[in-house]
Amino acid sequence: MKRRMGLAALLLALLLFGSVVRLAWLQLVSPAAGIRAAEDWKRGAVAQHQRRLVLDTGRGDFVDRYGRAITGETYQALALFPIRPAARGNERDMAVLADILGVEPAALRRELDGLREAKFWRREGEEVPYPLSEEQIRRLSGLTLGGVRVLPYRNRYPASFPAKHAIGYISQHPELVREVYAKELAKGTVKLTDTVGGGGLERSLDRLLRGTGATSVSYFIDGTDRPLRGLGIRVSQSDNPYYPLRVVTTLDLKLQNALEAYADANGLREGAIVVLDAASADVLAMVSRPSFDPWRLDDPAGPELANHAIRAVEPGSVFKLVTAAAALEYGVADENHEQFECDGEYGKYGLSCWKPGGHGLLTLREGLAQSCNIVFATLAERLTAAQINQTADRLGIGRQIGWSREEASGPLGALRLLEEEEAGTVFAGGRVPSVRDGGLLVQTGIGQRDVRVTPLQAANLVVTLLNGGRVMEPRLVSEIRYANGQRMAALAPREGASRYGRVSPAVTGALLRGMEAVVARGTGQSIREGAWAVAGKSGTAETSAAAARNHQWFAGYGPVQSPRYAVAVLAANRPPDSANRATALFRGVMDVIAAHEKAGKASR
């Protein structure tokens, strides 16, 4: 018996000695391996005794042109950490906590006892932590409950106003991660489960916005899941003074919010409103409907997530501005001295004028004011497909027009601010037919057939006309700054020049006079009264959808005497016989802008 016990003791001693030798080898003889092992051991030991909660992801934020926050708000929220139920505290304090949160004590106890990881308190059905009031925080300060702390939480999308399609959203998007971050995936610095920008500027600037790490808090417990006295909670965060970045947009947040509220109150269920600075083409507001909830992204391909301001659809008579420009530019029409006769029927291709019986004799300017199909069908047949296509290109139509840079150098590299922007088309597939087809030309000339235009392009077309044919690239971001305020990059205004050159100032002047006539005595007479005199062009287009629907448009500017704003409104998929909703909305949008401008001057 003694011999057996001696052998067992010897074996145990040898095992213990081997473990000591192995540990000494790792720590003393093999420094590199020892360091890695020691660090792994430390991390493992700490992980067993702490509960971690992310307070701020470290992602960069967006502000408007005046520095007002579009993303990112910090507020106090209740953090809950999983600990041993007996270490929570007394029932009286638990009852007070339940009263503060507005829940039943038993339900709260079940919630806390069932915790498996640290989390913020959320009300039922809500996606973001519940913001505590000052009174609630005061009451909580008098409680002595384990595993419960009031901590600052960084909420990306403030609840005080709707999410913006132009800004976009973040989500888990494995397919996009594979496409954009293939190298990082291979290195292990990015995971398929990472949250990335899924749309808008969040997507275009994702690499810059990702930051250098999250701010998190750790709550330490012992081996029996009881809080460790003296350790409490510890905050860990990146010590890089340059991150997170701040992206300064060209948006005016107050105007954006006012126009969103106006659109919702006045029945814009599907469509868009784009407001550009008439001099620079900077985007002051970009509204898309239907709206979306950034915390409930059920269908990535659904209409709610689509930014209709940069989706191309049939423009209808708004495209007649392009047809008129081509006719004048190529000398196949005279603005004032030539007259066209409209009796309501074109006589071929099954084309009729929208007005039964026709308009009688019209000049080109009056044809534009009355949006006469006969006038523009006539002009289209005088032109070639190439002439129409080249004029559209000169005016920024049929190509992506949003701000972009092709240079790969610098901190930005090659960049397009609105990656999802559609180019639109003039002719199918972007191919200009070489064979003359009168029916195709006529349908194209009145903005039907294969013509597709985005509201952003329509608003920018107005800017181009106001600037004598100079095409600008609408800009949504003006600069990007480091966390310390230092400028990282400036995104200067850029021209969107066409390879075919510019439309002449004489032509753009003629079109502007025609747009004034639209409101003065044409199809836009209903919007003559308002805060400012305005001008523009309406449009109604039959869609290619299976159900009979129309896209209703109005693109214009104001005030007429000193144009400062170019606006395009699209009311999509409207009933065929309904009044042009876009025209009425345009008037309201201009009045909202006028009131906003007046309020801004008063505050200064």
XYZ file of C-alpha atoms in Angstrom:
604
model
C 0.000 0.000 0.000
C 2.784 2.404 0.951
C 4.592 1.570 -2.271
C 1.505 2.342 -4.345
C 0.969 5.636 -2.522
C 4.594 6.529 -3.086
C 4.335 5.832 -6.816
C 1.173 7.927 -7.069
C 2.831 10.798 -5.253
C 5.867 10.516 -7.520
C 3.670 10.568 -10.633
C 1.799 13.594 -9.349
C 5.083 15.325 -8.592
C 6.373 14.574 -12.104
C 3.198 15.998 -13.684
C 3.472 19.103 -11.560
C 7.150 19.454 -12.401
C 6.388 19.068 -16.120
C 3.767 21.810 -15.960
C 6.239 24.130 -14.207
C 8.924 23.367 -16.788
C 6.485 23.986 -19.658
C 5.377 27.291 -18.160
C 9.012 28.321 -17.630
C 9.809 27.419 -21.231
C 6.960 29.564 -22.548
C 7.753 32.522 -20.324
C 11.579 32.455 -20.221
C 13.116 30.326 -22.964
C 10.731 31.153 -25.832
C 9.969 34.891 -25.448
C 7.830 35.335 -28.555
C 5.745 32.278 -27.895
C 5.648 33.109 -24.205
C 4.356 36.577 -24.843
C 1.584 35.284 -27.065
C 0.647 32.559 -24.625
C 0.748 34.917 -21.663
C -1.404 37.419 -23.446
C -3.867 34.697 -24.438
C -3.897 33.467 -20.849
C -4.501 36.965 -19.535
C -7.289 37.613 -22.010
C -8.898 34.297 -21.146
C -8.724 34.960 -17.434
C -10.147 38.456 -17.790
C -12.900 37.254 -20.128
C -14.076 34.869 -17.453
C -14.497 37.722 -14.976
C -15.901 40.644 -16.974
C -19.041 41.578 -18.877
C -18.473 44.008 -21.754
C -20.949 46.445 -23.340
C -20.373 48.718 -26.361
C -21.221 52.360 -25.660
C -20.099 53.829 -28.998
C -19.091 51.957 -32.155
C -16.579 54.648 -33.060
C -18.138 55.173 -36.495
C -17.830 58.660 -37.970
C -20.835 60.980 -37.998
C -22.576 63.356 -40.393
C -23.448 67.001 -39.773
C -25.269 69.509 -41.959
C -23.728 72.616 -43.520
C -24.196 74.508 -40.246
C -22.712 71.805 -38.036
C -26.026 70.390 -36.825
C -25.860 66.647 -36.109
C -27.607 64.384 -38.614
C -26.286 61.190 -37.041
C -25.076 60.536 -33.538
C -26.691 61.594 -30.285
C -25.457 60.705 -26.821
C -27.840 60.205 -23.942
C -27.899 58.403 -20.604
C -29.317 54.882 -20.656
C -29.614 52.022 -18.191
C -26.984 49.299 -18.616
C -27.716 45.814 -17.265
C -24.973 43.255 -16.574
C -25.503 39.528 -15.898
C -24.552 38.667 -12.318
C -25.658 36.212 -9.660
C -29.346 36.994 -8.772
C -28.553 37.087 -5.062
C -26.030 39.880 -5.714
C -28.579 42.179 -7.347
C -29.757 43.847 -4.155
C -32.810 44.079 -1.953
C -36.396 43.807 -3.117
C -37.208 47.387 -2.148
C -34.645 48.782 -4.571
C -35.824 46.349 -7.227
C -39.369 47.628 -6.798
C -38.183 51.239 -7.147
C -36.245 50.326 -10.310
C -39.356 48.674 -11.754
C -41.377 51.788 -10.994
C -38.764 54.012 -12.684
C -38.861 51.842 -15.799
C -42.641 51.485 -15.784
C -42.700 47.678 -15.598
C -43.931 45.059 -13.156
C -41.308 44.034 -10.539
C -41.763 40.333 -11.331
C -41.233 40.955 -15.052
C -38.125 43.014 -14.304
C -36.729 40.281 -12.059
C -37.239 37.683 -14.808
C -35.507 39.993 -17.296
C -32.499 40.466 -15.040
C -32.221 36.832 -13.961
C -32.355 35.719 -17.590
C -29.453 37.902 -18.745
C -26.641 36.039 -20.461
C -24.763 39.092 -21.711
C -24.596 42.800 -20.946
C -27.248 44.978 -22.602
C -28.989 48.331 -22.406
C -32.581 48.531 -21.223
C -35.028 48.781 -24.097
C -38.750 49.170 -23.971
C -40.755 46.437 -25.628
C -40.768 46.769 -29.419
C -38.030 49.435 -29.487
C -34.700 48.923 -31.228
C -32.614 51.466 -29.332
C -31.949 51.854 -25.601
C -34.476 53.893 -23.659
C -33.198 57.446 -22.914
C -33.452 58.270 -19.231
C -34.793 61.608 -18.033
C -32.971 63.707 -15.437
C -35.609 62.763 -12.871
C -35.160 59.063 -13.584
C -31.392 59.392 -13.272
C -31.814 61.202 -9.935
C -33.988 58.395 -8.576
C -31.612 55.723 -9.848
C -28.669 57.372 -8.084
C -30.248 56.481 -4.719
C -30.352 52.742 -5.445
C -27.714 50.151 -4.538
C -28.274 47.438 -7.106
C -25.574 45.183 -8.497
C -25.159 44.892 -12.256
C -27.135 48.070 -12.934
C -25.435 51.268 -14.130
C -26.409 54.526 -15.836
C -24.041 54.940 -18.802
C -23.784 57.202 -21.877
C -25.044 55.554 -25.062
C -24.265 56.776 -28.565
C -27.360 56.389 -30.745
C -26.555 56.645 -34.461
C -29.955 57.701 -35.781
C -31.742 60.280 -33.582
C -35.431 59.669 -33.014
C -36.211 63.394 -33.238
C -36.412 63.285 -37.051
C -36.777 60.624 -39.785
C -33.827 58.827 -41.335
C -32.446 60.363 -44.539
C -32.094 58.334 -47.726
C -29.168 60.532 -48.766
C -27.334 59.598 -45.554
C -28.390 55.953 -45.823
C -28.146 53.221 -43.226
C -25.834 50.595 -41.736
C -26.541 46.881 -41.480
C -25.006 43.439 -41.625
C -24.508 42.799 -45.322
C -22.280 39.735 -45.978
C -22.561 39.970 -49.775
C -21.418 43.586 -49.738
C -18.575 42.762 -47.343
C -17.363 40.044 -49.726
C -17.518 42.487 -52.642
C -15.866 45.495 -51.000
C -13.621 44.033 -48.304
C -12.234 40.878 -49.932
C -8.624 41.659 -48.933
C -9.569 42.535 -45.374
C -11.611 39.336 -45.088
C -8.588 37.301 -46.143
C -6.439 39.046 -43.514
C -9.078 38.620 -40.828
C -9.365 42.355 -40.111
C -12.995 42.346 -41.299
C -15.661 39.726 -40.568
C -18.740 38.812 -42.592
C -20.871 39.715 -39.585
C -19.486 43.274 -39.392
C -21.906 46.157 -39.730
C -21.230 48.214 -42.860
C -22.850 51.039 -44.779
C -25.677 49.607 -46.850
C -26.878 52.706 -48.721
C -26.372 56.434 -49.283
C -23.300 58.194 -47.912
C -23.011 55.494 -45.250
C -22.100 53.149 -48.080
C -20.050 55.492 -50.252
C -17.863 56.612 -47.333
C -17.869 53.354 -45.357
C -14.099 52.866 -45.399
C -13.577 56.320 -43.910
C -16.396 56.050 -41.405
C -15.418 52.706 -39.875
C -13.102 54.361 -37.354
C -10.421 52.757 -35.196
C -12.457 50.900 -32.605
C -15.395 51.011 -30.265
C -15.746 52.520 -26.814
C -16.867 49.819 -24.431
C -17.327 49.328 -20.702
C -16.370 46.241 -18.693
C -18.040 45.145 -15.476
C -15.926 42.786 -13.386
C -17.260 39.809 -11.425
C -15.708 36.974 -9.435
C -15.923 33.246 -10.051
C -19.367 33.101 -8.426
C -20.804 35.869 -10.651
C -20.653 38.447 -7.866
C -19.372 42.017 -8.482
C -15.684 42.430 -7.614
C -15.325 45.118 -4.977
C -12.972 47.913 -5.930
C -12.914 47.175 -9.644
C -16.403 48.366 -10.615
C -16.511 49.280 -14.280
C -13.738 50.233 -16.671
C -14.000 52.033 -20.000
C -11.776 51.098 -22.943
C -11.547 53.190 -26.090
C -9.269 54.089 -28.949
C -6.616 56.658 -28.100
C -6.367 57.910 -31.702
C -7.091 61.670 -31.562
C -8.079 61.808 -35.245
C -11.035 59.427 -35.160
C -13.985 59.188 -35.491
C -14.273 61.442 -38.526
C -16.931 64.089 -39.051
C -18.477 64.419 -42.517
C -19.812 67.902 -43.286
C -22.670 67.626 -45.757
C -24.209 70.351 -47.901
C -27.660 69.588 -46.481
C -29.611 72.140 -44.461
C -31.078 69.916 -41.748
C -33.852 72.326 -40.757
C -34.957 72.721 -44.376
C -34.673 68.967 -44.961
C -36.862 68.194 -41.955
C -39.391 70.870 -42.905
C -39.725 69.487 -46.432
C -40.072 65.923 -45.170
C -42.893 67.025 -42.877
C -44.506 68.961 -45.745
C -44.272 65.958 -48.105
C -45.850 63.625 -45.558
C -48.610 66.075 -44.683
C -49.474 66.581 -48.349
C -49.663 63.034 -49.564
C -46.341 62.346 -51.292
C -46.461 58.598 -50.788
C -43.937 57.701 -53.483
C -41.508 60.046 -55.168
C -38.887 62.639 -54.362
C -38.074 66.294 -53.763
C -34.625 67.673 -54.613
C -33.522 71.210 -53.738
C -30.244 72.503 -55.176
C -28.405 75.762 -54.690
C -29.012 77.525 -58.009
C -25.438 78.820 -58.223
C -23.357 75.833 -57.076
C -25.713 72.827 -57.464
C -25.026 71.880 -53.833
C -27.753 69.611 -52.465
C -29.671 71.544 -49.796
C -32.395 68.927 -49.345
C -33.099 65.491 -50.780
C -36.393 63.871 -49.779
C -37.412 60.379 -50.845
C -40.650 58.618 -50.106
C -41.709 56.151 -48.831
C -39.639 56.651 -45.690
C -37.710 53.910 -43.922
C -36.794 52.886 -40.399
C -33.015 52.307 -40.096
C -33.630 49.806 -37.291
C -36.080 47.672 -39.291
C -34.536 46.814 -42.635
C -36.785 43.920 -43.548
C -36.347 43.975 -47.331
C -33.094 45.453 -48.739
C -34.736 45.562 -52.183
C -37.985 47.134 -50.967
C -39.256 50.541 -52.113
C -38.695 52.046 -48.652
C -34.904 51.790 -48.921
C -34.734 53.073 -52.499
C -33.630 56.692 -52.835
C -36.145 57.835 -55.455
C -34.216 61.093 -55.897
C -31.522 59.179 -57.784
C -33.670 56.545 -59.491
C -34.456 57.153 -63.156
C -38.055 57.038 -64.410
C -39.989 58.368 -67.392
C -39.896 62.209 -67.268
C -42.709 63.034 -69.685
C -42.896 66.671 -70.736
C -39.993 67.806 -68.538
C -37.819 66.319 -71.294
C -39.329 68.794 -73.754
C -36.771 71.260 -72.386
C -34.075 69.032 -73.902
C -35.938 68.722 -77.210
C -36.407 72.506 -77.400
C -32.716 73.034 -76.605
C -31.703 70.638 -79.395
C -34.019 72.321 -81.906
C -32.612 75.774 -81.111
C -29.005 74.611 -80.829
C -29.067 72.895 -84.220
C -31.059 75.657 -85.877
C -34.133 73.666 -86.872
C -36.570 76.050 -85.123
C -37.017 79.750 -84.386
C -38.101 80.756 -80.905
C -40.345 83.682 -81.826
C -41.103 83.905 -85.545
C -42.082 80.370 -86.448
C -45.601 79.150 -85.722
C -46.825 75.592 -85.308
C -50.419 74.493 -85.818
C -52.000 72.129 -83.322
C -55.480 70.760 -84.071
C -55.167 68.033 -81.445
C -53.884 65.262 -83.751
C -50.399 64.700 -85.128
C -51.696 62.500 -87.920
C -49.268 59.592 -87.467
C -47.778 57.237 -84.912
C -51.097 57.422 -83.044
C -49.971 60.644 -81.334
C -52.461 63.196 -80.044
C -52.131 66.390 -78.048
C -53.242 66.270 -74.442
C -55.754 69.063 -75.196
C -58.786 67.878 -77.225
C -59.194 70.061 -80.305
C -55.637 71.337 -79.974
C -54.025 74.700 -79.175
C -54.262 76.361 -82.563
C -51.260 78.415 -83.710
C -48.298 78.457 -81.301
C -44.757 79.765 -81.215
C -42.068 77.537 -79.724
C -42.223 79.454 -76.451
C -46.001 79.080 -76.290
C -45.651 75.428 -77.229
C -43.392 75.008 -74.193
C -45.787 76.969 -71.983
C -48.749 74.814 -73.068
C -46.652 71.610 -73.236
C -48.046 70.920 -76.710
C -47.223 67.419 -77.963
C -47.717 68.434 -81.593
C -45.062 71.156 -81.410
C -42.472 68.844 -79.873
C -43.284 65.894 -82.099
C -42.651 68.215 -85.056
C -39.346 69.385 -83.607
C -38.232 65.837 -82.801
C -38.744 64.696 -86.379
C -36.567 67.554 -87.617
C -33.712 66.312 -85.439
C -31.557 63.214 -85.575
C -31.269 60.785 -82.694
C -27.624 61.807 -82.273
C -28.576 65.488 -81.959
C -31.145 64.754 -79.257
C -28.729 62.472 -77.417
C -25.819 64.919 -77.551
C -27.980 67.802 -76.342
C -29.184 65.697 -73.419
C -25.578 64.891 -72.539
C -24.654 68.588 -72.712
C -27.408 69.257 -70.189
C -26.356 66.470 -67.810
C -29.118 64.036 -68.810
C -28.532 60.344 -69.575
C -25.410 60.069 -67.407
C -24.524 59.991 -63.719
C -24.271 63.595 -62.629
C -23.621 63.484 -58.870
C -20.234 64.586 -57.477
C -17.423 62.126 -58.171
C -13.667 61.958 -58.596
C -11.656 59.447 -60.594
C -8.265 60.224 -59.065
C -6.992 57.343 -56.918
C -4.555 59.543 -54.961
C -5.108 61.257 -51.623
C -7.132 60.188 -48.589
C -10.359 59.919 -50.572
C -9.153 57.954 -53.571
C -11.614 57.388 -56.399
C -15.037 58.244 -55.061
C -18.660 58.667 -56.091
C -20.761 60.217 -53.346
C -23.998 58.556 -54.456
C -23.031 55.046 -55.521
C -26.617 54.010 -56.217
C -27.293 56.916 -58.584
C -28.755 55.731 -61.869
C -27.551 57.270 -65.111
C -30.911 57.147 -66.864
C -31.245 56.837 -70.628
C -32.327 58.703 -73.730
C -32.337 55.706 -76.046
C -32.550 52.035 -75.065
C -29.303 50.581 -73.781
C -27.558 53.896 -74.320
C -27.233 53.099 -78.014
C -28.107 55.900 -80.417
C -30.012 54.509 -83.403
C -28.329 55.180 -86.744
C -31.446 54.468 -88.798
C -34.018 57.239 -88.791
C -37.216 56.147 -87.033
C -39.850 58.885 -86.911
C -41.987 57.129 -84.318
C -38.989 56.639 -82.018
C -37.931 60.280 -82.384
C -41.432 61.568 -81.647
C -41.863 59.465 -78.512
C -38.377 60.409 -77.327
C -39.009 64.094 -77.997
C -41.957 64.180 -75.592
C -40.104 62.258 -72.854
C -41.594 58.803 -73.318
C -40.396 55.524 -74.868
C -36.903 54.814 -73.443
C -36.219 58.180 -71.797
C -35.408 57.918 -68.078
C -34.397 60.813 -65.806
C -33.744 61.099 -62.078
C -35.131 63.965 -59.952
C -31.507 64.910 -59.187
C -30.804 65.254 -62.927
C -34.016 67.255 -63.429
C -33.103 69.726 -60.673
C -29.546 69.966 -62.004
C -30.899 70.619 -65.514
C -32.551 73.731 -64.089
C -29.244 74.783 -62.484
C -27.530 74.298 -65.852
C -30.048 76.548 -67.592
C -29.689 79.209 -64.895
C -25.909 79.123 -65.327
C -25.926 79.630 -69.084
C -25.220 76.010 -70.009
C -22.500 75.287 -67.432
C -23.153 71.824 -65.964
C -22.171 71.264 -62.328
C -21.995 68.005 -60.388
C -24.448 68.226 -57.470
C -22.416 67.933 -54.291
C -23.652 66.312 -51.066
C -20.456 66.605 -48.976
C -18.253 69.693 -48.668
C -15.485 68.437 -46.378
C -14.370 65.705 -44.017
C -12.741 66.573 -40.687
C -10.813 64.643 -38.069
C -12.100 64.350 -34.516
C -9.806 67.179 -33.418
C -11.355 69.544 -35.957
C -8.483 69.422 -38.443
C -9.571 69.112 -42.061
C -8.855 65.766 -43.657
C -10.201 66.547 -47.142
C -12.176 69.222 -48.952
C -14.552 68.187 -51.702
C -14.481 71.196 -53.991
C -17.338 71.910 -56.438
C -16.795 70.177 -59.764
C -18.064 70.759 -63.265
C -19.835 67.934 -65.041
C -18.735 69.016 -68.501
C -19.962 67.048 -71.499
C -17.629 65.733 -74.169
C -19.939 67.461 -76.653
C -19.445 70.905 -75.137
C -22.066 73.277 -73.718
C -25.472 74.458 -74.824
C -25.190 78.151 -75.661
C -26.382 80.891 -73.258
C -28.775 82.111 -75.969
C -30.519 78.735 -75.923
C -30.661 78.500 -72.125
C -32.098 82.023 -71.997
C -34.865 81.028 -74.405
C -35.737 78.007 -72.275
C -35.871 80.088 -69.093
C -38.295 82.485 -70.770
C -40.398 79.505 -71.787
C -40.401 78.220 -68.186
C -41.611 81.604 -66.971
C -44.408 81.424 -69.536
C -45.417 77.986 -68.184
C -46.426 79.567 -64.857
C -47.544 82.924 -66.231
C -50.039 81.614 -68.797
C -49.431 77.901 -69.370
C -49.858 74.563 -67.644
C -48.498 75.939 -64.362
C -50.913 78.828 -63.896
C -52.323 77.222 -60.754
C -49.092 77.980 -58.851
C -48.718 81.658 -59.743
C -49.701 82.792 -56.257
C -47.249 82.253 -53.446
C -44.381 83.721 -51.463
C -42.223 84.075 -54.580
C -42.763 84.238 -58.335
C -41.570 80.907 -59.723
C -40.955 79.291 -63.107
C -40.648 75.725 -64.298
C -41.898 72.868 -66.415
C -44.493 70.239 -65.587
C -44.585 66.698 -66.895
C -46.818 63.651 -66.860
C -45.452 60.325 -68.078
C -47.112 56.977 -68.615
C -45.085 54.338 -66.819
C -43.989 51.008 -68.208
C -45.504 49.204 -65.214
C -48.203 46.581 -65.715
C -50.856 48.686 -63.963
C -51.868 52.005 -65.505
C -49.989 54.671 -63.557
C -48.445 58.061 -64.276
C -45.314 59.767 -62.992
C -46.079 63.430 -62.341
C -43.266 65.987 -62.425
C -42.462 69.625 -61.915
C -38.966 71.089 -62.216
C -38.276 74.782 -61.795
C -36.698 77.617 -59.870
C -37.340 80.668 -57.776
C -37.498 83.482 -57.047
C -37.735 84.394 -60.730
C -36.086 87.815 -60.347
C -33.048 86.430 -58.471
C -33.024 82.617 -58.724
C -31.482 80.973 -55.667
C -33.089 77.531 -55.651
C -33.630 74.841 -58.281
C -36.255 72.263 -57.348
C -37.498 69.024 -58.872
C -40.563 67.186 -57.560
C -41.621 63.687 -58.605
C -44.949 62.203 -57.540
C -44.588 58.629 -58.765
C -47.188 56.039 -59.726
C -50.221 58.300 -59.545
C -53.686 57.395 -60.944
C -53.849 58.228 -64.687
C -56.615 60.835 -64.492
C -55.467 62.591 -61.311
C -54.343 66.222 -61.205
C -50.608 66.842 -61.338
C -49.668 66.465 -57.679
C -46.051 67.418 -58.329
C -47.052 70.885 -59.544
C -48.984 71.625 -56.347
C -46.174 70.212 -54.234
C -43.623 72.362 -56.059
C -45.538 75.490 -55.079
C -45.634 74.347 -51.464
C -41.952 73.425 -51.465
C -41.036 76.899 -52.700
C -43.177 78.480 -49.979
C -41.501 76.311 -47.332
C -38.089 77.396 -48.647
C -39.151 81.051 -48.622
C -40.339 80.793 -45.010
C -37.132 78.985 -44.043
C -34.986 81.644 -45.699
C -36.939 84.430 -43.995
C -36.594 82.762 -40.593
C -32.871 82.315 -41.167
C -32.383 85.999 -41.949
C -34.405 86.994 -38.875
C -32.286 84.769 -36.606
C -29.082 86.298 -37.948
